[in-house]
mmCIF file of C-alpha atoms in Angstrom:
data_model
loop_
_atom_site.group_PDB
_atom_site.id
_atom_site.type_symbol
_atom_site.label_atom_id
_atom_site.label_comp_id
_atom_site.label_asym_id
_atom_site.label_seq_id
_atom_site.Cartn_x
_atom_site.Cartn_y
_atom_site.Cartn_z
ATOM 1 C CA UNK A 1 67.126 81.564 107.039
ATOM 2 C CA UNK A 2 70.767 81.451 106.285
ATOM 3 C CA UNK A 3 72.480 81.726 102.717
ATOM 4 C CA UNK A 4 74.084 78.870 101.379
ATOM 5 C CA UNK A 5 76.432 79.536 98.173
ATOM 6 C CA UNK A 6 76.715 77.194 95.038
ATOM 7 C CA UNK A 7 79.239 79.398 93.513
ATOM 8 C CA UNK A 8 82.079 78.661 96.157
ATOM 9 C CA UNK A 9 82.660 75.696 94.395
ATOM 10 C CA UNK A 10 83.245 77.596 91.100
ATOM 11 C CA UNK A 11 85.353 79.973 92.955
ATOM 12 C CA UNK A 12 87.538 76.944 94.752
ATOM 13 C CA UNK A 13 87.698 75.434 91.429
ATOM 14 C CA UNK A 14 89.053 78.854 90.118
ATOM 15 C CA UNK A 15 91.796 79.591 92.725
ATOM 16 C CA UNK A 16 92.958 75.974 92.192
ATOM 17 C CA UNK A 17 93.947 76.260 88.528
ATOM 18 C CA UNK A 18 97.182 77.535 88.994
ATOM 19 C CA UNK A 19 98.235 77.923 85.497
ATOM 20 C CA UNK A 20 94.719 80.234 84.529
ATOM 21 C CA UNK A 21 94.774 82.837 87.191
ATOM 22 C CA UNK A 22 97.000 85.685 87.550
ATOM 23 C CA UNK A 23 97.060 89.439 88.649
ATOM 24 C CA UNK A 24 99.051 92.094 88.137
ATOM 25 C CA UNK A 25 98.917 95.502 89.951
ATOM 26 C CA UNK A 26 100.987 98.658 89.889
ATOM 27 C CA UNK A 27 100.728 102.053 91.898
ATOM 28 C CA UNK A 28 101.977 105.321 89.975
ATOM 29 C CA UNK A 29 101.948 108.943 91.363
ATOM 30 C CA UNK A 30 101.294 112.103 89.621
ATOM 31 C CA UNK A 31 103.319 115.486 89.340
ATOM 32 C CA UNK A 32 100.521 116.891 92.437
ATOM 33 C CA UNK A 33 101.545 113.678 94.788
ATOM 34 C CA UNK A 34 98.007 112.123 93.737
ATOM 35 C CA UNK A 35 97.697 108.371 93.881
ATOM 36 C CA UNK A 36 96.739 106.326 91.169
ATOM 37 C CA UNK A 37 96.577 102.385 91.796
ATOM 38 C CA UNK A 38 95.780 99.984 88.640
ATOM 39 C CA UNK A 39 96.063 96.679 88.295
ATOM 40 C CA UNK A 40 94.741 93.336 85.845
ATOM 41 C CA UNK A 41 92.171 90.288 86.714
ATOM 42 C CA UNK A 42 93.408 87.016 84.600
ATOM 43 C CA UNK A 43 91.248 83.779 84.518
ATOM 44 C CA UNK A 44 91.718 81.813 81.129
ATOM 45 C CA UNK A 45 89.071 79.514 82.514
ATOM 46 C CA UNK A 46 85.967 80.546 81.253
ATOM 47 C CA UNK A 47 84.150 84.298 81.639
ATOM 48 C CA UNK A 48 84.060 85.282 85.062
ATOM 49 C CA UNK A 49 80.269 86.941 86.306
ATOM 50 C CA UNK A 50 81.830 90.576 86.945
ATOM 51 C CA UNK A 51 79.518 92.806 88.552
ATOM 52 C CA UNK A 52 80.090 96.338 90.044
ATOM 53 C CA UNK A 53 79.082 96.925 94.116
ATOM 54 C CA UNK A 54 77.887 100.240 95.795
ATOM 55 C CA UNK A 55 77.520 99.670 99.140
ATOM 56 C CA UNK A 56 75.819 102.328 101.446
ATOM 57 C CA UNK A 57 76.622 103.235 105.182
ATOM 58 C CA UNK A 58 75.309 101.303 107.707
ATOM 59 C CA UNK A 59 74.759 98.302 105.254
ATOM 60 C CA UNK A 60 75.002 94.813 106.543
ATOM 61 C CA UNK A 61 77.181 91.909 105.673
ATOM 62 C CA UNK A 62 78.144 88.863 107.111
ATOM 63 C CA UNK A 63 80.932 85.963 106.435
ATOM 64 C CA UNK A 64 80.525 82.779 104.559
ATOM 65 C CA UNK A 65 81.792 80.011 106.787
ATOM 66 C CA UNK A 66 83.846 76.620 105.258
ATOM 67 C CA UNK A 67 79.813 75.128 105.608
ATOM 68 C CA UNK A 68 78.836 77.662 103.110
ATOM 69 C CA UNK A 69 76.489 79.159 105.259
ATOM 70 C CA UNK A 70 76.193 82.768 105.850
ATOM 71 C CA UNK A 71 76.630 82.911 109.840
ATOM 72 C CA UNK A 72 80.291 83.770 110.581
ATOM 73 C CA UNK A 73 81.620 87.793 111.494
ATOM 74 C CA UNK A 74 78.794 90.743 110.500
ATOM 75 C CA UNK A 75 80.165 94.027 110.128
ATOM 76 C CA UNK A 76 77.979 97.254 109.365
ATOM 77 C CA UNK A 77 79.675 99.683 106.656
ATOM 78 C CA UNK A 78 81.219 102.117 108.817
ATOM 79 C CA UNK A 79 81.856 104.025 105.280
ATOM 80 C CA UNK A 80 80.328 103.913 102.152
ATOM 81 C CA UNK A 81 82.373 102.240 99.259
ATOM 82 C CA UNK A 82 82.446 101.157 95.203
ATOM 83 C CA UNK A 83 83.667 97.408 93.882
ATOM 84 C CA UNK A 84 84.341 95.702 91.794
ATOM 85 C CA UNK A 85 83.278 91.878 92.414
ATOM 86 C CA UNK A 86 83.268 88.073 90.605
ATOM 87 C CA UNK A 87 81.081 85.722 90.698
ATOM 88 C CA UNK A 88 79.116 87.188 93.935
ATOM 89 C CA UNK A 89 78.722 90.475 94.594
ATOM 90 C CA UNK A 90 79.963 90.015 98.428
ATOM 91 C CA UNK A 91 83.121 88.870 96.683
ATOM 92 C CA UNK A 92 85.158 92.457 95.987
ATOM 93 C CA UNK A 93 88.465 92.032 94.288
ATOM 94 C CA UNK A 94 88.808 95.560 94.262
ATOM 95 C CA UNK A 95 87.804 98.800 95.349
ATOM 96 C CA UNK A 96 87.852 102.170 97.357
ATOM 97 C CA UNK A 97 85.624 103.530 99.838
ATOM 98 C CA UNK A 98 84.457 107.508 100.424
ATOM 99 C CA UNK A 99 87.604 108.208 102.313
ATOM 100 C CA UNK A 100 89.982 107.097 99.608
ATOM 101 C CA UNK A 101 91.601 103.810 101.241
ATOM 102 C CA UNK A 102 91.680 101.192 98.490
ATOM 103 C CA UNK A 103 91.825 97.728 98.889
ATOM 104 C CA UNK A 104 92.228 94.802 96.345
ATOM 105 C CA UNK A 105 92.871 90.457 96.510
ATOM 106 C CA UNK A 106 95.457 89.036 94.418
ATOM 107 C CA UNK A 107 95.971 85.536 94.060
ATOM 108 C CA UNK A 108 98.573 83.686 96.383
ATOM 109 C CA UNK A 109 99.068 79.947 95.599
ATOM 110 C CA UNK A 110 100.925 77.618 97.470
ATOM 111 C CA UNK A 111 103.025 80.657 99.438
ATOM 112 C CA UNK A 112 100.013 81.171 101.921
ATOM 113 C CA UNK A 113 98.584 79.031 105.035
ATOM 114 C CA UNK A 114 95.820 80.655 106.872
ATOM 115 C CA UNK A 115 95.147 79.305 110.393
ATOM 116 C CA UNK A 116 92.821 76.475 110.760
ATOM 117 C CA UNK A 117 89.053 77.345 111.089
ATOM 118 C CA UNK A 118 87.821 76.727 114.889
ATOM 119 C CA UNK A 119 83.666 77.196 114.807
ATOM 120 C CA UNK A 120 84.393 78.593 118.278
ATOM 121 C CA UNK A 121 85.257 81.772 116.272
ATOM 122 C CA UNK A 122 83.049 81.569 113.847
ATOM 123 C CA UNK A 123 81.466 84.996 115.116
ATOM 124 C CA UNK A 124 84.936 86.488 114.389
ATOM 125 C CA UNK A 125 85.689 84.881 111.300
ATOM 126 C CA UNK A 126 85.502 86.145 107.986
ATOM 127 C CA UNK A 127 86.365 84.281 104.793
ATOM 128 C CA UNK A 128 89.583 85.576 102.517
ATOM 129 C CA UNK A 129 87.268 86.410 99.509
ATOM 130 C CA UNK A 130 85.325 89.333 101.587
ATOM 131 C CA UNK A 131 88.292 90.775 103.305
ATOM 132 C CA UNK A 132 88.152 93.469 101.038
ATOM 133 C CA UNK A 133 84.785 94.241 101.701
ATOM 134 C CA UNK A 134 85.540 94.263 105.833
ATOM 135 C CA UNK A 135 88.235 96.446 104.888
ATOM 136 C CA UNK A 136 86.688 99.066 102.935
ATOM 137 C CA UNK A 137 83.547 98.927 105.021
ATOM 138 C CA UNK A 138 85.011 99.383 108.488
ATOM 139 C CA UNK A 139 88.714 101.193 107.951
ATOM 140 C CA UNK A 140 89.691 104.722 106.963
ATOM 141 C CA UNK A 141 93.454 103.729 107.339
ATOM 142 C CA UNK A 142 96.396 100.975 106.956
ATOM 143 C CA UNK A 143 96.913 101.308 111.008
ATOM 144 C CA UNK A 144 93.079 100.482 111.759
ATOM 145 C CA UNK A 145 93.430 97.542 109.094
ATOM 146 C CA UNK A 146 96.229 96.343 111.199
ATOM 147 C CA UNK A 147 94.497 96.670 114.658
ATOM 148 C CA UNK A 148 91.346 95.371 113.038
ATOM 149 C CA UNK A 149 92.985 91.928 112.028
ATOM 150 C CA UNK A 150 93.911 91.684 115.527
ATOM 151 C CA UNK A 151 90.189 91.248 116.399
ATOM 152 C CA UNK A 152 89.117 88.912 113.435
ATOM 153 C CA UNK A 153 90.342 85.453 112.180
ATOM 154 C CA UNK A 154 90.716 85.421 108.003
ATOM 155 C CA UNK A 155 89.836 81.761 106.873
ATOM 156 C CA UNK A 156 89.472 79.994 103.698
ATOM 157 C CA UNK A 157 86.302 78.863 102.774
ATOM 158 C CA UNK A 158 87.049 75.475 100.454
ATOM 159 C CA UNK A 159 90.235 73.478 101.216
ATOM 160 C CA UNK A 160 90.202 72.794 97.583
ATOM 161 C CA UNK A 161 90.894 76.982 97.034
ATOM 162 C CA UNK A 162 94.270 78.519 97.023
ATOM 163 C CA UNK A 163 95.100 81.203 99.153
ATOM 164 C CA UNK A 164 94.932 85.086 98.626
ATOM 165 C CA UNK A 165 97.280 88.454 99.560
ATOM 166 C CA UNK A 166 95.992 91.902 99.426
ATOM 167 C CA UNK A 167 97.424 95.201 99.213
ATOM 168 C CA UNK A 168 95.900 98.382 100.793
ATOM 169 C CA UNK A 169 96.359 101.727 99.597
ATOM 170 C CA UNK A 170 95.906 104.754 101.344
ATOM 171 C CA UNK A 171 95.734 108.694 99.313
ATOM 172 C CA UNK A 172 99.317 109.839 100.663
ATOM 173 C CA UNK A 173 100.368 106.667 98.965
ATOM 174 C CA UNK A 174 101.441 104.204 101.453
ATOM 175 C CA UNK A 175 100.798 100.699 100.903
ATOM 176 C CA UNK A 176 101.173 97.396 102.550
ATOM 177 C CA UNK A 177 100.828 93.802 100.940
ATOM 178 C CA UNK A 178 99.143 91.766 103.792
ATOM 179 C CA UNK A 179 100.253 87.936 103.169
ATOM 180 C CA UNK A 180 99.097 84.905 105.918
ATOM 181 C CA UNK A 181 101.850 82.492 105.896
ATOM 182 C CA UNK A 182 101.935 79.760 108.343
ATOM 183 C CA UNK A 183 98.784 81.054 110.080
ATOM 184 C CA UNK A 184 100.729 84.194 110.727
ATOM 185 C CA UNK A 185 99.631 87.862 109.633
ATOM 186 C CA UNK A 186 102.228 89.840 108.050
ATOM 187 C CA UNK A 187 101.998 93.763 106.763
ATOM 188 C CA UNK A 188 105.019 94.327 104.402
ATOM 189 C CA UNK A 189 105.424 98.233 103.375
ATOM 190 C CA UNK A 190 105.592 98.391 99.599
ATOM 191 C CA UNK A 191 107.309 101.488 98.445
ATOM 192 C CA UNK A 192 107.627 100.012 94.855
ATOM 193 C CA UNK A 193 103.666 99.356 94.373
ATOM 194 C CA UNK A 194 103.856 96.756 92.179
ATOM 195 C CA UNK A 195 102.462 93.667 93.033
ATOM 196 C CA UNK A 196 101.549 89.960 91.492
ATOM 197 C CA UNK A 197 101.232 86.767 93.212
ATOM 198 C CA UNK A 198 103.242 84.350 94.458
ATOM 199 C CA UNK A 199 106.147 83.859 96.071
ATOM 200 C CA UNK A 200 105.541 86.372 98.658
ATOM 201 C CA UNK A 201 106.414 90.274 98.115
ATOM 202 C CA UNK A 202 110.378 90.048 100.283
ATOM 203 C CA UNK A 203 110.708 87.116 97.647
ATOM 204 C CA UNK A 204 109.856 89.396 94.562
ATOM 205 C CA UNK A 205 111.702 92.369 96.064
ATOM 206 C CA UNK A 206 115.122 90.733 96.410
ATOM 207 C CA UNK A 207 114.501 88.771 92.843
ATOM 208 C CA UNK A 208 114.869 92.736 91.636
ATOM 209 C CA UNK A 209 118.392 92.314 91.864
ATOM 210 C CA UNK A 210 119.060 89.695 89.347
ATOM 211 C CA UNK A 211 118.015 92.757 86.799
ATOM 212 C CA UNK A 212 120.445 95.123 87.705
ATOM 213 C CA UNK A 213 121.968 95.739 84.496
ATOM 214 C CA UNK A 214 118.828 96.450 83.084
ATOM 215 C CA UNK A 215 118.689 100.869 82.180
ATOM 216 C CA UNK A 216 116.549 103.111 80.911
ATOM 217 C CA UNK A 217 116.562 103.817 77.045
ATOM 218 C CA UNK A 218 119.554 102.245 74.848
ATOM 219 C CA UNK A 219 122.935 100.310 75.539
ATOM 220 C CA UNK A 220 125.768 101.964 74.390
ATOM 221 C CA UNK A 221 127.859 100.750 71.774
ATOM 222 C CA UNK A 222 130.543 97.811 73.013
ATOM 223 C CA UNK A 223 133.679 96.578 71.421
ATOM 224 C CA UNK A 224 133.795 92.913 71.117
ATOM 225 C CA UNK A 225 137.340 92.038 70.607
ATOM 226 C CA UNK A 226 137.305 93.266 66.897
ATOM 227 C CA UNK A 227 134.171 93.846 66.422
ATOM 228 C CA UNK A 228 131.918 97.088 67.639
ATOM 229 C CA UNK A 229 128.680 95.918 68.561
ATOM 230 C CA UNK A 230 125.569 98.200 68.342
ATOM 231 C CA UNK A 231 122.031 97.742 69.023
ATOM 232 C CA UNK A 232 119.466 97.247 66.748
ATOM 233 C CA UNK A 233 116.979 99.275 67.551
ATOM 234 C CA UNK A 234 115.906 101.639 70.557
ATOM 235 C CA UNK A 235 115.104 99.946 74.134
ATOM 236 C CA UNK A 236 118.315 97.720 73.842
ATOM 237 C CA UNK A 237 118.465 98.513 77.685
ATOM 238 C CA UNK A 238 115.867 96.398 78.547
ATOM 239 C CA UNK A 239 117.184 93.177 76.654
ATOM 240 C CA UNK A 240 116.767 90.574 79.045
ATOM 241 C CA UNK A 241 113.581 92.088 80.694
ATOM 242 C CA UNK A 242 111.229 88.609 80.820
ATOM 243 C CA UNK A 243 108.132 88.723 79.101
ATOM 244 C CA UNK A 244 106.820 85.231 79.959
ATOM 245 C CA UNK A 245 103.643 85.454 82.085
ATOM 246 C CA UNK A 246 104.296 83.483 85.413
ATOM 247 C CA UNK A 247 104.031 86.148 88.682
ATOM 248 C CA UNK A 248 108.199 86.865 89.017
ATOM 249 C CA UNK A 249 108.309 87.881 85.197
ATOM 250 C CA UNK A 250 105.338 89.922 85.343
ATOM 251 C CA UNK A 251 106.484 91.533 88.666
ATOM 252 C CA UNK A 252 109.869 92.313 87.337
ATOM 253 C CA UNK A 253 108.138 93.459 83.758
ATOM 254 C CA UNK A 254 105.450 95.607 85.853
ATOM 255 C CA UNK A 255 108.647 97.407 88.422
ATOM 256 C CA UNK A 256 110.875 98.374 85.092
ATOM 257 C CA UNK A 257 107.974 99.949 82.874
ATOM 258 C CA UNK A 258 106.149 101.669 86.265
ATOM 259 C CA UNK A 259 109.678 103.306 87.337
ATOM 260 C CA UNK A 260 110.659 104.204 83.536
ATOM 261 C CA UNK A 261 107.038 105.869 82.971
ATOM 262 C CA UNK A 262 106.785 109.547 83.333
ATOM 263 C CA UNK A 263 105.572 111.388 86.004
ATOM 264 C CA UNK A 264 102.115 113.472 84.714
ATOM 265 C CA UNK A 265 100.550 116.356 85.161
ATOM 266 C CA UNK A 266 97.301 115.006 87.506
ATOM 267 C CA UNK A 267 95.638 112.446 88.560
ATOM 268 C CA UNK A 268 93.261 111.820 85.465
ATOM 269 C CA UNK A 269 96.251 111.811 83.152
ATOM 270 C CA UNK A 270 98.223 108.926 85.469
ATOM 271 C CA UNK A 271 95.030 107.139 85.102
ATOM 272 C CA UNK A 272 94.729 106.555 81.512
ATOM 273 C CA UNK A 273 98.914 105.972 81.678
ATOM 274 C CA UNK A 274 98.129 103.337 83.889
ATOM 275 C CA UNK A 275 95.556 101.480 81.782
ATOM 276 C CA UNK A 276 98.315 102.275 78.900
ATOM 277 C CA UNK A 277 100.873 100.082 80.937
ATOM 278 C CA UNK A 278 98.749 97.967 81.750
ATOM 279 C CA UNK A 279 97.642 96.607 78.223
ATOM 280 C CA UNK A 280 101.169 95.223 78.392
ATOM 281 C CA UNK A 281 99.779 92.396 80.797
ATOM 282 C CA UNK A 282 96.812 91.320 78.719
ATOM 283 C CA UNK A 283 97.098 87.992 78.704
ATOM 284 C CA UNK A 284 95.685 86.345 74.959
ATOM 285 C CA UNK A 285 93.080 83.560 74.851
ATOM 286 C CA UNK A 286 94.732 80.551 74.411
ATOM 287 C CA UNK A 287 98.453 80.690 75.598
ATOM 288 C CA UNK A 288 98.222 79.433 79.027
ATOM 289 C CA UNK A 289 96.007 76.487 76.989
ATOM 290 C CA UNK A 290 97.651 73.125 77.501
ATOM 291 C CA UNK A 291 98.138 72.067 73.757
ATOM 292 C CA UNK A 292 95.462 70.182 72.557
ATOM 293 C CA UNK A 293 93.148 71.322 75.065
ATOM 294 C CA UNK A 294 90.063 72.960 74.438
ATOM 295 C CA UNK A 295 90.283 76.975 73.993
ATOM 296 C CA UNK A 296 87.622 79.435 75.962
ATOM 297 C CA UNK A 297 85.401 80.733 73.924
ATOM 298 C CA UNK A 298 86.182 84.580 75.234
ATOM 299 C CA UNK A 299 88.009 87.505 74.190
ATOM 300 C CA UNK A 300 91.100 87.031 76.681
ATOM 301 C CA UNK A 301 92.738 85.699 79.584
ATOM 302 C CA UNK A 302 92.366 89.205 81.127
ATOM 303 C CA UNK A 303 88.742 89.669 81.910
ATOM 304 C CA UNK A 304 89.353 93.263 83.398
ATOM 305 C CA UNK A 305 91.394 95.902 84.027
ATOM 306 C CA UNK A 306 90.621 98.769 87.017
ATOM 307 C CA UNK A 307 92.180 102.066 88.108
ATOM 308 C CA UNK A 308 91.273 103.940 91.216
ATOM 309 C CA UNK A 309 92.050 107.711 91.592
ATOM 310 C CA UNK A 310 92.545 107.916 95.314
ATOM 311 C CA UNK A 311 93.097 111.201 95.863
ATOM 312 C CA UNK A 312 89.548 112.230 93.684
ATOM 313 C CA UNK A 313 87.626 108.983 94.859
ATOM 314 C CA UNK A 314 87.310 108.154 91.167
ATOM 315 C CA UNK A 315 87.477 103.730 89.876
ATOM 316 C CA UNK A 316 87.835 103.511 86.023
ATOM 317 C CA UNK A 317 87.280 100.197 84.719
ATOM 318 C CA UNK A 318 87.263 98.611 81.416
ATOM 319 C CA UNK A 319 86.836 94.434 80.052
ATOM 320 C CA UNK A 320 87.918 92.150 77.932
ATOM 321 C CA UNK A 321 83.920 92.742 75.936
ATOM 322 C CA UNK A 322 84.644 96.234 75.862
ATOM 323 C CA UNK A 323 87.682 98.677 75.838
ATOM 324 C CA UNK A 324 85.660 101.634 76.439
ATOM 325 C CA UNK A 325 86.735 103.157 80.302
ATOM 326 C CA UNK A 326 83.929 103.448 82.449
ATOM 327 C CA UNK A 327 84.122 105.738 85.833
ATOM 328 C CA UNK A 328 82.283 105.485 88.847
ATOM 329 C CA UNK A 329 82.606 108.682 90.630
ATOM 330 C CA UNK A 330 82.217 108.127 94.481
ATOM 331 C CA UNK A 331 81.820 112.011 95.009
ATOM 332 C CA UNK A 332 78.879 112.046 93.301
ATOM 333 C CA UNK A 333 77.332 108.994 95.727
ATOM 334 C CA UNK A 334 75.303 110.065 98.689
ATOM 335 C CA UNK A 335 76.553 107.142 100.944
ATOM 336 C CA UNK A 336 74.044 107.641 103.633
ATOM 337 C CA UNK A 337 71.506 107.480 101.165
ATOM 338 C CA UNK A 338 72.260 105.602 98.324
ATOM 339 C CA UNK A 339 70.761 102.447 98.401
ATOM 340 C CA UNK A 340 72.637 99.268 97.915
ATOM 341 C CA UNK A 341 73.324 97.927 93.965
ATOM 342 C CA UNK A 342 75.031 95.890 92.221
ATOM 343 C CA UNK A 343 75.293 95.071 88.669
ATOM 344 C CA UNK A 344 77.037 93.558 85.668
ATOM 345 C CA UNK A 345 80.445 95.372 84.349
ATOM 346 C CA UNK A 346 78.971 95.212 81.275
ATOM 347 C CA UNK A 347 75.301 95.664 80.205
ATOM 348 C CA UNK A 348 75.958 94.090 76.535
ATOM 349 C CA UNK A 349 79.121 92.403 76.081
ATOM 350 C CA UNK A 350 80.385 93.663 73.023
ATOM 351 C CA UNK A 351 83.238 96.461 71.901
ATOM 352 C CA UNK A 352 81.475 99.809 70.659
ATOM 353 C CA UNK A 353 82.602 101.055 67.234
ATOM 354 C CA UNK A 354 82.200 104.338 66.140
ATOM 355 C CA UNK A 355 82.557 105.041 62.692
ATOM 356 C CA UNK A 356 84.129 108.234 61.008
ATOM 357 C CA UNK A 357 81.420 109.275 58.440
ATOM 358 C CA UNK A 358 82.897 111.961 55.788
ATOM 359 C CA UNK A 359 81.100 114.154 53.409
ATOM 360 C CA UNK A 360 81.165 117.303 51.896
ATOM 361 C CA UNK A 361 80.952 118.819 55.331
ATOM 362 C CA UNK A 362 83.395 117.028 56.588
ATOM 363 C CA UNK A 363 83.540 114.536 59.057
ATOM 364 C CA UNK A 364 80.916 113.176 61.312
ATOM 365 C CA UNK A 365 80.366 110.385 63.803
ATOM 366 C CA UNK A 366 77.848 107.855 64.237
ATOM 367 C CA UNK A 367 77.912 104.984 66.775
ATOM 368 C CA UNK A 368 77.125 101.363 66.240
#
């Protein structure tokens, strides 16, 4: 008996409200040439059902089809991998798989046109939202992504939904942004590692430019005619650095703070700087709201934030119920024996406190 899916229509409804979704994804490097990738998942809408996927060698999976049946492309995990899914487990917006190639979806409205579904193909067909998982299941490397999508046909599986990009990550740190315009694949190297949605990535790249008077630190001091103007305060270099939250702002915002960060010591330490830059993009409850609307009732726009240590097979994850960073190590995963799981991000969806008890001692800690 086949699968059919009610939550595709939740997830068309979800990639067609333009104003509530939103990504934002940067790739840092540490002082030993490890790779750390990071990167934000927005929807205002309502709470998203996040769940975390370990998915075993050998394990099989198979496309949804427009239908929402379960009967297009199977592939068998070639490697072992950890994600991190919404709404259905078989729908990974981001993860890495036991030989370090990472893989994540971004949002990509109105840019993107895949090519039209023919149920000739179905066999080969395989839906945008489990691209990832093909990816990470059956690739060790950027160059067999590439010949793979040579063999397959990527389709979207409402008409209703917008379309996706991806970017794909490999441990020496080369990435590509994959983008489907007019039916056509595209790979576009991304030395800069920053990524948000639409336009597409050459669009973002040459938008750079308009910033080019934007430095590190302060502005010197400038006469004026008579007048010697100074600034008021420290990061007067940045002044004119957007901080709306529409995809070109953030992208611009994401490129200036990941190329002024510092370069750490290892890999752990570039993680937690990576959530740090990250909390930059939280976007709050309420401001992408049309006035008079109703508000969510959730903690934020930004549901959750990951970072994946390639170079250790490490994901770190942490949501908008709780700011504690969870890790999932993959090293410590048999893959040919683990079986498969999958679970909610967060067990009880609240923040941890831990209050600092003092007495005559001193001070000690107990957790609430």
């Amino acid at each position: 008996m086949k699968n059919s899916i009610f939550p595709l229509l939740l997830i068309a409804a979800m990639f067609t409200a333009m104003k509530s979704w939103g990504c934002t994804g940067i790739t840092l490097r540490s002082a030993q040439n490890e790779t750390v990738t990071a990167r934000t998942i927005e929807w205002a809408g309502e709470p998203l059902n996040s769940y975390y996927v370990i998915v075993p060698q050998g394990h099989r999976q198979q496309s949804y089809l427009p239908d929402g049946q379960q009967e297009g492309l199977v592939f068998r995990a070639k490697y072992g991998y950890v994600g991190l899914a919404v709404e259905q487990p078989e729908f990974i917006m981001d993860g890495i798989n036991e030989v370090g190639l990472a893989a994540g979806l971004f949002y990509f409205p109105s840019y993107g046109k895949y090519e039209p579904y023919e149920s000739a193909w179905k066999y080969q067909s395989i839906s945008d939202f489990q691209l990832v998982a093909w990816m990470l299941s059956c690739c060790s490397t950027i160059a067999e992504v590439e010949a793979g999508m040579r063999q397959i046909h990527v389709i979207g599986i409402d008409p209703r939904s917008s379309t996706v990009h991806w970017r794909v990550t490999e441990p020496n740190g080369r990435q590509v942004v994959i983008e489907i315009t007019d039916g056509e694949v595209h790979f576009y190297d991304n030395p800069l590692g920053v990524l948000t949605n639409a336009p597409d990535l050459p669009w973002h790249l040459k938008n750079l430019n308009n910033y080019v008077n934007l430095q590190q630190g302060s502005a010197p001091p400038k006469s004026l005619g008579p007048l010697m103007l100074r600034a008021f305060g420290g990061g007067s270099g940045m002044i004119g650095l957007p901080g709306d939250m529409t995809p070109p702002s953030r992208f611009v915002r994401a490129a200036m703070y990941q190329s002024t960060a510092p370069v750490l010591a290892d890999a752990q330490a570039t993680v937690f700087q990576a959530l740090h830059l990250l909390n930059n993009f939280d976007i709050p409850i309420g401001l992408q709201t049309a006035h008079g609307a109703p508000v969510p009732n959730q903690p934020s726009a930004t549901q959750w934030t990951v970072a994946t240590d390639l170079s250790h097979r490490c994901i770190y994850y942490r949501t908008m119920y709780d700011a504690t960073i969870r890790r999932i190590d993959l090293n410590r995963i048999d893959f040919r024996k683990v079986s498969y799981q999958s679970g909610p991000l967060d067990k009880q969806k609240r923040e941890r406190v831990v209050d600092l008890v003092f007495g005559n001692d001193g001070e000690s800690v107990a957790n609430r």
